[in-house]
Amino acid sequence: MNIGFIGTGKITTSIIQGLFRSKIKLKQILISERNKKNSSNLSKKFKKVKVVKNNQDIINNSSWVFIAVVPTVAKKILQELTFKKNQTVVSFVSTLNMNYLKKTIRPATNIVKAAPLPTIASKLGPIILFPNNAKVTKFFNHLGMAIVAKNELENNHLWTMTATMATFFEYCNTLESWLVKRKVNPNKAKDLIASLMFGLSHSILLSKTKTKQLVSDYQTKKGINEEFLKGLKRSGTFNAMNSNLTKILERIKKAND
């Protein structure tokens, strides 16, 4: 089948890179030239990728259409486009709720909200989906781990977690910088932290217990893990995380009203 992307930013680029690392069979991938640098690079790198100047042409020639533009642009262009009844439309726009999408994208009824992350380029990481659509879920499970929300409220809760990516990297950067300031080779510092984070994440995925149990399992009485954790708790680090996550959730909910 043919699939089309309206918008060629970081997420579209990452998904296409992941697609060509997967076993998904596609006839052609149509992309808009909105980001001319990205669209040009993708079409040169992958023979099945074709740049299409007109968004309506992408819709007319695609079985599935992915909406991958910022909210302000999405609201403008969706009003001008006509979708097909049996078409599957996947929106990456967090601030457009299902009611809005159903009204704007009709007569198409197979509509899914999705939150893929840049790690999808390596077929890693979660893809938050709502509502449940067996074919879309199967598609994204080839590119990472599809996580389906039971309703729009839960979807908002799950999307809130996507606000933590830069913070994670800043945490890693803080650890690396601490080592480098103490004359540890920068490459060695980066490799250590990356491997440490990957290993710990893998432990969560493999664990059959709640993550809270790992907090206990990975510290010993009066050990350095216990000391470091207690220090961060005393400084209010985790309370600050909770309050800021709530602020992000409120922002997402407000945008979806």
PDB file of C-alpha atoms in Angstrom:
ATOM      1  CA  MET A   1       0.000   0.000   0.000  1.00  0.00           C
ATOM      2  CA  ASN A   2       0.938   3.674  -0.234  1.00  0.00           C
ATOM      3  CA  ILE A   3       1.191   5.822   2.863  1.00  0.00           C
ATOM      4  CA  GLY A   4       1.547   9.589   3.026  1.00  0.00           C
ATOM      5  CA  PHE A   5       2.978  12.109   5.469  1.00  0.00           C
ATOM      6  CA  ILE A   6       1.774  15.692   5.683  1.00  0.00           C
ATOM      7  CA  GLY A   7       4.720  17.326   7.408  1.00  0.00           C
ATOM      8  CA  THR A   8       8.374  16.281   7.179  1.00  0.00           C
ATOM      9  CA  GLY A   9       9.886  17.231  10.512  1.00  0.00           C
ATOM     10  CA  LYS A  10      11.844  15.156  13.009  1.00  0.00           C
ATOM     11  CA  ILE A  11       9.068  12.646  13.739  1.00  0.00           C
ATOM     12  CA  THR A  12       8.275  11.919  10.081  1.00  0.00           C
ATOM     13  CA  THR A  13      11.977  11.508   9.334  1.00  0.00           C
ATOM     14  CA  SER A  14      12.404   9.158  12.291  1.00  0.00           C
ATOM     15  CA  ILE A  15       9.400   7.021  11.334  1.00  0.00           C
ATOM     16  CA  ILE A  16      10.565   6.642   7.741  1.00  0.00           C
ATOM     17  CA  GLN A  17      14.030   5.656   8.913  1.00  0.00           C
ATOM     18  CA  GLY A  18      12.429   3.071  11.193  1.00  0.00           C
ATOM     19  CA  LEU A  19      10.189   1.780   8.395  1.00  0.00           C
ATOM     20  CA  PHE A  20      13.165   0.935   6.227  1.00  0.00           C
ATOM     21  CA  ARG A  21      14.689  -0.976   9.153  1.00  0.00           C
ATOM     22  CA  SER A  22      11.467  -2.942   9.639  1.00  0.00           C
ATOM     23  CA  LYS A  23       9.731  -5.786   7.810  1.00  0.00           C
ATOM     24  CA  ILE A  24       6.758  -3.618   6.831  1.00  0.00           C
ATOM     25  CA  LYS A  25       6.137  -3.853   3.097  1.00  0.00           C
ATOM     26  CA  LEU A  26       5.108  -0.621   1.406  1.00  0.00           C
ATOM     27  CA  LYS A  27       4.733   0.258  -2.245  1.00  0.00           C
ATOM     28  CA  GLN A  28       5.474   3.952  -1.867  1.00  0.00           C
ATOM     29  CA  ILE A  29       5.807   6.654   0.799  1.00  0.00           C
ATOM     30  CA  LEU A  30       4.529  10.069  -0.233  1.00  0.00           C
ATOM     31  CA  ILE A  31       5.789  13.064   1.738  1.00  0.00           C
ATOM     32  CA  SER A  32       5.124  16.775   1.620  1.00  0.00           C
ATOM     33  CA  GLU A  33       7.970  19.153   0.857  1.00  0.00           C
ATOM     34  CA  ARG A  34       7.115  21.394   3.804  1.00  0.00           C
ATOM     35  CA  ASN A  35      10.616  20.932   5.192  1.00  0.00           C
ATOM     36  CA  LYS A  36      12.527  20.983   1.902  1.00  0.00           C
ATOM     37  CA  LYS A  37      15.825  19.873   3.423  1.00  0.00           C
ATOM     38  CA  ASN A  38      14.310  16.842   5.155  1.00  0.00           C
ATOM     39  CA  SER A  39      12.074  15.846   2.245  1.00  0.00           C
ATOM     40  CA  SER A  40      14.941  16.138  -0.226  1.00  0.00           C
ATOM     41  CA  ASN A  41      17.265  14.059   1.960  1.00  0.00           C
ATOM     42  CA  LEU A  42      14.639  11.351   2.460  1.00  0.00           C
ATOM     43  CA  SER A  43      13.814  11.053  -1.244  1.00  0.00           C
ATOM     44  CA  LYS A  44      17.501  10.806  -2.117  1.00  0.00           C
ATOM     45  CA  LYS A  45      18.198   8.180   0.529  1.00  0.00           C
ATOM     46  CA  PHE A  46      15.139   5.963  -0.028  1.00  0.00           C
ATOM     47  CA  LYS A  47      13.897   5.080  -3.519  1.00  0.00           C
ATOM     48  CA  LYS A  48      10.329   4.450  -2.352  1.00  0.00           C
ATOM     49  CA  VAL A  49      10.000   7.963  -0.930  1.00  0.00           C
ATOM     50  CA  LYS A  50       8.444  10.522  -3.250  1.00  0.00           C
ATOM     51  CA  VAL A  51       8.077  14.238  -2.545  1.00  0.00           C
ATOM     52  CA  VAL A  52       4.622  15.615  -3.419  1.00  0.00           C
ATOM     53  CA  LYS A  53       4.035  19.362  -3.546  1.00  0.00           C
ATOM     54  CA  ASN A  54       0.282  19.287  -2.984  1.00  0.00           C
ATOM     55  CA  ASN A  55      -1.103  17.883   0.292  1.00  0.00           C
ATOM     56  CA  GLN A  56      -4.369  16.885  -1.361  1.00  0.00           C
ATOM     57  CA  ASP A  57      -2.441  14.741  -3.840  1.00  0.00           C
ATOM     58  CA  ILE A  58      -0.864  12.914  -0.896  1.00  0.00           C
ATOM     59  CA  ILE A  59      -4.329  12.151   0.481  1.00  0.00           C
ATOM     60  CA  ASN A  60      -5.729  11.132  -2.902  1.00  0.00           C
ATOM     61  CA  ASN A  61      -2.941   8.597  -3.462  1.00  0.00           C
ATOM     62  CA  SER A  62      -2.479   7.130   0.033  1.00  0.00           C
ATOM     63  CA  SER A  63      -4.316   4.397   1.934  1.00  0.00           C
ATOM     64  CA  TRP A  64      -2.987   5.785   5.218  1.00  0.00           C
ATOM     65  CA  VAL A  65      -2.257   9.455   5.908  1.00  0.00           C
ATOM     66  CA  PHE A  66      -0.147  10.717   8.810  1.00  0.00           C
ATOM     67  CA  ILE A  67      -0.686  14.273  10.051  1.00  0.00           C
ATOM     68  CA  ALA A  68       2.708  15.436  11.301  1.00  0.00           C
ATOM     69  CA  VAL A  69       2.587  19.225  11.574  1.00  0.00           C
ATOM     70  CA  VAL A  70       2.393  21.648  14.506  1.00  0.00           C
ATOM     71  CA  PRO A  71      -1.076  22.404  15.940  1.00  0.00           C
ATOM     72  CA  THR A  72      -1.476  25.864  14.377  1.00  0.00           C
ATOM     73  CA  VAL A  73      -0.602  24.555  10.927  1.00  0.00           C
ATOM     74  CA  ALA A  74      -2.792  21.463  11.388  1.00  0.00           C
ATOM     75  CA  LYS A  75      -5.891  23.524  12.182  1.00  0.00           C
ATOM     76  CA  LYS A  76      -5.322  25.615   9.090  1.00  0.00           C
ATOM     77  CA  ILE A  77      -4.610  22.920   6.515  1.00  0.00           C
ATOM     78  CA  LEU A  78      -7.062  20.262   7.733  1.00  0.00           C
ATOM     79  CA  GLN A  79      -9.947  22.612   6.983  1.00  0.00           C
ATOM     80  CA  GLU A  80      -8.800  22.778   3.366  1.00  0.00           C
ATOM     81  CA  LEU A  81      -8.286  19.055   2.746  1.00  0.00           C
ATOM     82  CA  THR A  82     -10.716  16.301   1.754  1.00  0.00           C
ATOM     83  CA  PHE A  83     -10.168  12.782   3.054  1.00  0.00           C
ATOM     84  CA  LYS A  84     -11.589   9.476   1.798  1.00  0.00           C
ATOM     85  CA  LYS A  85     -14.208   7.423   3.641  1.00  0.00           C
ATOM     86  CA  ASN A  86     -12.188   4.218   3.973  1.00  0.00           C
ATOM     87  CA  GLN A  87      -8.895   5.970   4.628  1.00  0.00           C
ATOM     88  CA  THR A  88      -6.884   5.537   7.824  1.00  0.00           C
ATOM     89  CA  VAL A  89      -5.734   8.852   9.264  1.00  0.00           C
ATOM     90  CA  VAL A  90      -3.133   9.002  12.051  1.00  0.00           C
ATOM     91  CA  SER A  91      -2.632  12.336  13.810  1.00  0.00           C
ATOM     92  CA  PHE A  92       0.545  13.178  15.705  1.00  0.00           C
ATOM     93  CA  VAL A  93      -0.927  16.504  16.897  1.00  0.00           C
ATOM     94  CA  SER A  94      -1.330  16.259  20.674  1.00  0.00           C
ATOM     95  CA  THR A  95      -3.636  19.253  21.020  1.00  0.00           C
ATOM     96  CA  LEU A  96      -6.321  18.068  18.578  1.00  0.00           C
ATOM     97  CA  ASN A  97      -8.865  15.882  20.364  1.00  0.00           C
ATOM     98  CA  MET A  98     -10.863  13.095  18.735  1.00  0.00           C
ATOM     99  CA  ASN A  99     -14.059  15.132  18.475  1.00  0.00           C
ATOM    100  CA  TYR A 100     -12.231  17.810  16.495  1.00  0.00           C
ATOM    101  CA  LEU A 101     -10.522  15.245  14.281  1.00  0.00           C
ATOM    102  CA  LYS A 102     -13.764  13.392  13.541  1.00  0.00           C
ATOM    103  CA  LYS A 103     -15.507  16.606  12.503  1.00  0.00           C
ATOM    104  CA  THR A 104     -12.611  17.875  10.410  1.00  0.00           C
ATOM    105  CA  ILE A 105     -11.407  14.683   8.755  1.00  0.00           C
ATOM    106  CA  ARG A 106     -14.803  13.195   7.828  1.00  0.00           C
ATOM    107  CA  PRO A 107     -15.893  11.237   5.889  1.00  0.00           C
ATOM    108  CA  ALA A 108     -12.834   9.265   7.077  1.00  0.00           C
ATOM    109  CA  THR A 109     -13.731   7.336  10.242  1.00  0.00           C
ATOM    110  CA  ASN A 110     -10.581   5.297  10.885  1.00  0.00           C
ATOM    111  CA  ILE A 111      -8.851   7.995  12.913  1.00  0.00           C
ATOM    112  CA  VAL A 112      -6.094   7.383  15.456  1.00  0.00           C
ATOM    113  CA  LYS A 113      -4.052   9.740  17.618  1.00  0.00           C
ATOM    114  CA  ALA A 114      -0.433   8.658  17.948  1.00  0.00           C
ATOM    115  CA  ALA A 115       2.625   9.882  19.824  1.00  0.00           C
ATOM    116  CA  PRO A 116       5.749   8.368  18.278  1.00  0.00           C
ATOM    117  CA  LEU A 117       9.104   9.549  19.617  1.00  0.00           C
ATOM    118  CA  PRO A 118      12.370  10.143  17.701  1.00  0.00           C
ATOM    119  CA  THR A 119      13.709   6.794  18.980  1.00  0.00           C
ATOM    120  CA  ILE A 120      11.317   5.133  16.535  1.00  0.00           C
ATOM    121  CA  ALA A 121      14.094   5.616  13.955  1.00  0.00           C
ATOM    122  CA  SER A 122      15.888   2.728  15.668  1.00  0.00           C
ATOM    123  CA  LYS A 123      12.626   0.800  16.244  1.00  0.00           C
ATOM    124  CA  LEU A 124      12.815   1.616  19.943  1.00  0.00           C
ATOM    125  CA  GLY A 125      10.556   3.285  22.437  1.00  0.00           C
ATOM    126  CA  PRO A 126       6.821   3.645  23.023  1.00  0.00           C
ATOM    127  CA  ILE A 127       4.164   4.797  20.574  1.00  0.00           C
ATOM    128  CA  ILE A 128       1.054   5.997  22.414  1.00  0.00           C
ATOM    129  CA  LEU A 129      -2.159   5.271  20.494  1.00  0.00           C
ATOM    130  CA  PHE A 130      -5.839   6.143  20.902  1.00  0.00           C
ATOM    131  CA  PRO A 131      -8.328   4.694  20.209  1.00  0.00           C
ATOM    132  CA  ASN A 132      -7.543   1.048  19.666  1.00  0.00           C
ATOM    133  CA  ASN A 133      -7.123   0.117  16.006  1.00  0.00           C
ATOM    134  CA  ALA A 134      -5.744  -3.364  15.389  1.00  0.00           C
ATOM    135  CA  LYS A 135      -4.026  -2.551  12.086  1.00  0.00           C
ATOM    136  CA  VAL A 136      -2.436   0.669  13.340  1.00  0.00           C
ATOM    137  CA  THR A 137      -1.299  -1.052  16.540  1.00  0.00           C
ATOM    138  CA  LYS A 138       0.291  -3.875  14.538  1.00  0.00           C
ATOM    139  CA  PHE A 139       1.990  -1.339  12.258  1.00  0.00           C
ATOM    140  CA  PHE A 140       3.583   0.536  15.138  1.00  0.00           C
ATOM    141  CA  ASN A 141       4.562  -2.631  17.004  1.00  0.00           C
ATOM    142  CA  HIS A 142       6.980  -3.210  14.113  1.00  0.00           C
ATOM    143  CA  LEU A 143       8.565   0.144  14.986  1.00  0.00           C
ATOM    144  CA  GLY A 144       8.673   0.018  18.780  1.00  0.00           C
ATOM    145  CA  MET A 145       6.189  -0.715  21.558  1.00  0.00           C
ATOM    146  CA  ALA A 146       2.595   0.340  20.898  1.00  0.00           C
ATOM    147  CA  ILE A 147       0.761   1.415  24.056  1.00  0.00           C
ATOM    148  CA  VAL A 148      -2.982   1.910  23.590  1.00  0.00           C
ATOM    149  CA  ALA A 149      -4.894   4.311  25.842  1.00  0.00           C
ATOM    150  CA  LYS A 150      -8.330   3.174  27.045  1.00  0.00           C
ATOM    151  CA  ASN A 151      -9.842   6.659  26.696  1.00  0.00           C
ATOM    152  CA  GLU A 152      -8.822  10.224  25.869  1.00  0.00           C
ATOM    153  CA  LEU A 153      -8.127  11.131  29.507  1.00  0.00           C
ATOM    154  CA  GLU A 154      -5.665   8.268  29.845  1.00  0.00           C
ATOM    155  CA  ASN A 155      -4.221   9.280  26.488  1.00  0.00           C
ATOM    156  CA  ASN A 156      -3.533  12.761  27.920  1.00  0.00           C
ATOM    157  CA  HIS A 157      -1.859  11.176  30.952  1.00  0.00           C
ATOM    158  CA  LEU A 158       0.376   9.032  28.754  1.00  0.00           C
ATOM    159  CA  TRP A 159       1.242  11.935  26.440  1.00  0.00           C
ATOM    160  CA  THR A 160       2.399  13.903  29.497  1.00  0.00           C
ATOM    161  CA  MET A 161       5.346  11.529  29.791  1.00  0.00           C
ATOM    162  CA  THR A 162       6.636  12.606  26.382  1.00  0.00           C
ATOM    163  CA  ALA A 163       7.539  15.948  27.987  1.00  0.00           C
ATOM    164  CA  THR A 164      10.347  14.251  29.935  1.00  0.00           C
ATOM    165  CA  MET A 165      12.744  13.472  27.070  1.00  0.00           C
ATOM    166  CA  ALA A 166      14.905  16.609  27.263  1.00  0.00           C
ATOM    167  CA  THR A 167      14.973  16.275  31.068  1.00  0.00           C
ATOM    168  CA  PHE A 168      16.274  12.728  30.756  1.00  0.00           C
ATOM    169  CA  PHE A 169      19.090  13.897  28.513  1.00  0.00           C
ATOM    170  CA  GLU A 170      19.881  16.769  30.876  1.00  0.00           C
ATOM    171  CA  TYR A 171      20.116  14.229  33.708  1.00  0.00           C
ATOM    172  CA  CYS A 172      22.545  12.168  31.633  1.00  0.00           C
ATOM    173  CA  ASN A 173      24.439  15.310  30.647  1.00  0.00           C
ATOM    174  CA  THR A 174      24.797  16.269  34.316  1.00  0.00           C
ATOM    175  CA  LEU A 175      26.331  12.874  35.096  1.00  0.00           C
ATOM    176  CA  GLU A 176      28.655  13.047  32.092  1.00  0.00           C
ATOM    177  CA  SER A 177      29.738  16.609  32.903  1.00  0.00           C
ATOM    178  CA  TRP A 178      30.484  15.657  36.505  1.00  0.00           C
ATOM    179  CA  LEU A 179      32.858  12.959  35.239  1.00  0.00           C
ATOM    180  CA  VAL A 180      34.490  15.143  32.583  1.00  0.00           C
ATOM    181  CA  LYS A 181      35.161  17.908  35.135  1.00  0.00           C
ATOM    182  CA  ARG A 182      37.090  15.307  37.072  1.00  0.00           C
ATOM    183  CA  LYS A 183      39.292  14.527  34.070  1.00  0.00           C
ATOM    184  CA  VAL A 184      37.460  11.430  32.839  1.00  0.00           C
ATOM    185  CA  ASN A 185      37.709  11.091  29.059  1.00  0.00           C
ATOM    186  CA  PRO A 186      34.470  12.516  27.490  1.00  0.00           C
ATOM    187  CA  ASN A 187      33.909   9.471  25.272  1.00  0.00           C
ATOM    188  CA  LYS A 188      34.412   7.142  28.194  1.00  0.00           C
ATOM    189  CA  ALA A 189      31.996   9.198  30.298  1.00  0.00           C
ATOM    190  CA  LYS A 190      29.360   9.141  27.558  1.00  0.00           C
ATOM    191  CA  ASP A 191      29.709   5.385  26.997  1.00  0.00           C
ATOM    192  CA  LEU A 192      29.414   4.689  30.713  1.00  0.00           C
ATOM    193  CA  ILE A 193      26.261   6.774  31.200  1.00  0.00           C
ATOM    194  CA  ALA A 194      24.594   5.544  27.997  1.00  0.00           C
ATOM    195  CA  SER A 195      25.275   1.915  28.881  1.00  0.00           C
ATOM    196  CA  LEU A 196      24.115   2.455  32.468  1.00  0.00           C
ATOM    197  CA  MET A 197      20.809   4.036  31.370  1.00  0.00           C
ATOM    198  CA  PHE A 198      20.212   1.388  28.715  1.00  0.00           C
ATOM    199  CA  GLY A 199      20.857  -1.414  31.183  1.00  0.00           C
ATOM    200  CA  LEU A 200      18.541   0.047  33.806  1.00  0.00           C
ATOM    201  CA  SER A 201      15.760   0.606  31.262  1.00  0.00           C
ATOM    202  CA  HIS A 202      16.166  -2.970  30.116  1.00  0.00           C
ATOM    203  CA  SER A 203      15.796  -4.130  33.719  1.00  0.00           C
ATOM    204  CA  ILE A 204      12.400  -2.388  33.920  1.00  0.00           C
ATOM    205  CA  LEU A 205      11.223  -4.023  30.688  1.00  0.00           C
ATOM    206  CA  LEU A 206      12.309  -7.482  31.869  1.00  0.00           C
ATOM    207  CA  SER A 207      11.027  -7.127  35.418  1.00  0.00           C
ATOM    208  CA  LYS A 208       7.796  -8.894  36.363  1.00  0.00           C
ATOM    209  CA  THR A 209       7.435  -6.719  39.450  1.00  0.00           C
ATOM    210  CA  LYS A 210       6.508  -3.062  39.863  1.00  0.00           C
ATOM    211  CA  THR A 211       9.251  -0.513  39.242  1.00  0.00           C
ATOM    212  CA  LYS A 212       8.944   0.521  42.900  1.00  0.00           C
ATOM    213  CA  GLN A 213      10.399  -2.867  43.829  1.00  0.00           C
ATOM    214  CA  LEU A 214      13.463  -2.151  41.671  1.00  0.00           C
ATOM    215  CA  VAL A 215      14.043   1.012  43.709  1.00  0.00           C
ATOM    216  CA  SER A 216      14.435  -1.246  46.720  1.00  0.00           C
ATOM    217  CA  ASP A 217      16.361  -3.968  44.901  1.00  0.00           C
ATOM    218  CA  TYR A 218      18.981  -1.551  43.558  1.00  0.00           C
ATOM    219  CA  GLN A 219      20.039  -0.106  46.913  1.00  0.00           C
ATOM    220  CA  THR A 220      21.570  -1.594  50.027  1.00  0.00           C
ATOM    221  CA  LYS A 221      21.325  -0.437  53.606  1.00  0.00           C
ATOM    222  CA  LYS A 222      23.740   2.477  54.146  1.00  0.00           C
ATOM    223  CA  GLY A 223      25.066   2.008  50.598  1.00  0.00           C
ATOM    224  CA  ILE A 224      25.849   4.738  48.059  1.00  0.00           C
ATOM    225  CA  ASN A 225      22.599   4.214  46.097  1.00  0.00           C
ATOM    226  CA  GLU A 226      20.567   4.706  49.247  1.00  0.00           C
ATOM    227  CA  GLU A 227      22.569   7.806  50.160  1.00  0.00           C
ATOM    228  CA  PHE A 228      22.222   9.423  46.713  1.00  0.00           C
ATOM    229  CA  LEU A 229      18.480   8.718  46.550  1.00  0.00           C
ATOM    230  CA  LYS A 230      17.838  10.092  50.038  1.00  0.00           C
ATOM    231  CA  GLY A 231      19.779  13.233  49.150  1.00  0.00           C
ATOM    232  CA  LEU A 232      17.623  13.882  46.097  1.00  0.00           C
ATOM    233  CA  LYS A 233      14.449  13.257  48.097  1.00  0.00           C
ATOM    234  CA  ARG A 234      15.533  15.723  50.770  1.00  0.00           C
ATOM    235  CA  SER A 235      16.182  18.350  48.093  1.00  0.00           C
ATOM    236  CA  GLY A 236      12.634  17.962  46.808  1.00  0.00           C
ATOM    237  CA  THR A 237      13.645  16.667  43.379  1.00  0.00           C
ATOM    238  CA  PHE A 238      10.813  14.155  43.029  1.00  0.00           C
ATOM    239  CA  ASN A 239       8.152  16.445  44.470  1.00  0.00           C
ATOM    240  CA  ALA A 240       9.184  19.016  41.853  1.00  0.00           C
ATOM    241  CA  MET A 241       8.884  16.371  39.134  1.00  0.00           C
ATOM    242  CA  ASN A 242       5.344  15.510  40.220  1.00  0.00           C
ATOM    243  CA  SER A 243       4.187  19.120  40.330  1.00  0.00           C
ATOM    244  CA  ASN A 244       5.687  19.912  36.927  1.00  0.00           C
ATOM    245  CA  LEU A 245       4.162  16.810  35.347  1.00  0.00           C
ATOM    246  CA  THR A 246       0.780  17.991  36.613  1.00  0.00           C
ATOM    247  CA  LYS A 247       1.365  21.373  34.965  1.00  0.00           C
ATOM    248  CA  ILE A 248       2.128  19.666  31.655  1.00  0.00           C
ATOM    249  CA  LEU A 249      -1.006  17.533  31.953  1.00  0.00           C
ATOM    250  CA  GLU A 250      -3.146  20.616  32.548  1.00  0.00           C
ATOM    251  CA  ARG A 251      -1.631  22.257  29.483  1.00  0.00           C
ATOM    252  CA  ILE A 252      -2.445  19.224  27.338  1.00  0.00           C
ATOM    253  CA  LYS A 253      -5.986  18.948  28.718  1.00  0.00           C
ATOM    254  CA  LYS A 254      -6.623  22.656  28.176  1.00  0.00           C
ATOM    255  CA  ALA A 255      -5.408  22.445  24.588  1.00  0.00           C
ATOM    256  CA  ASN A 256      -7.722  19.492  23.967  1.00  0.00           C
ATOM    257  CA  ASP A 257     -10.841  21.237  25.344  1.00  0.00           C
TER     258      ASP A 257
END
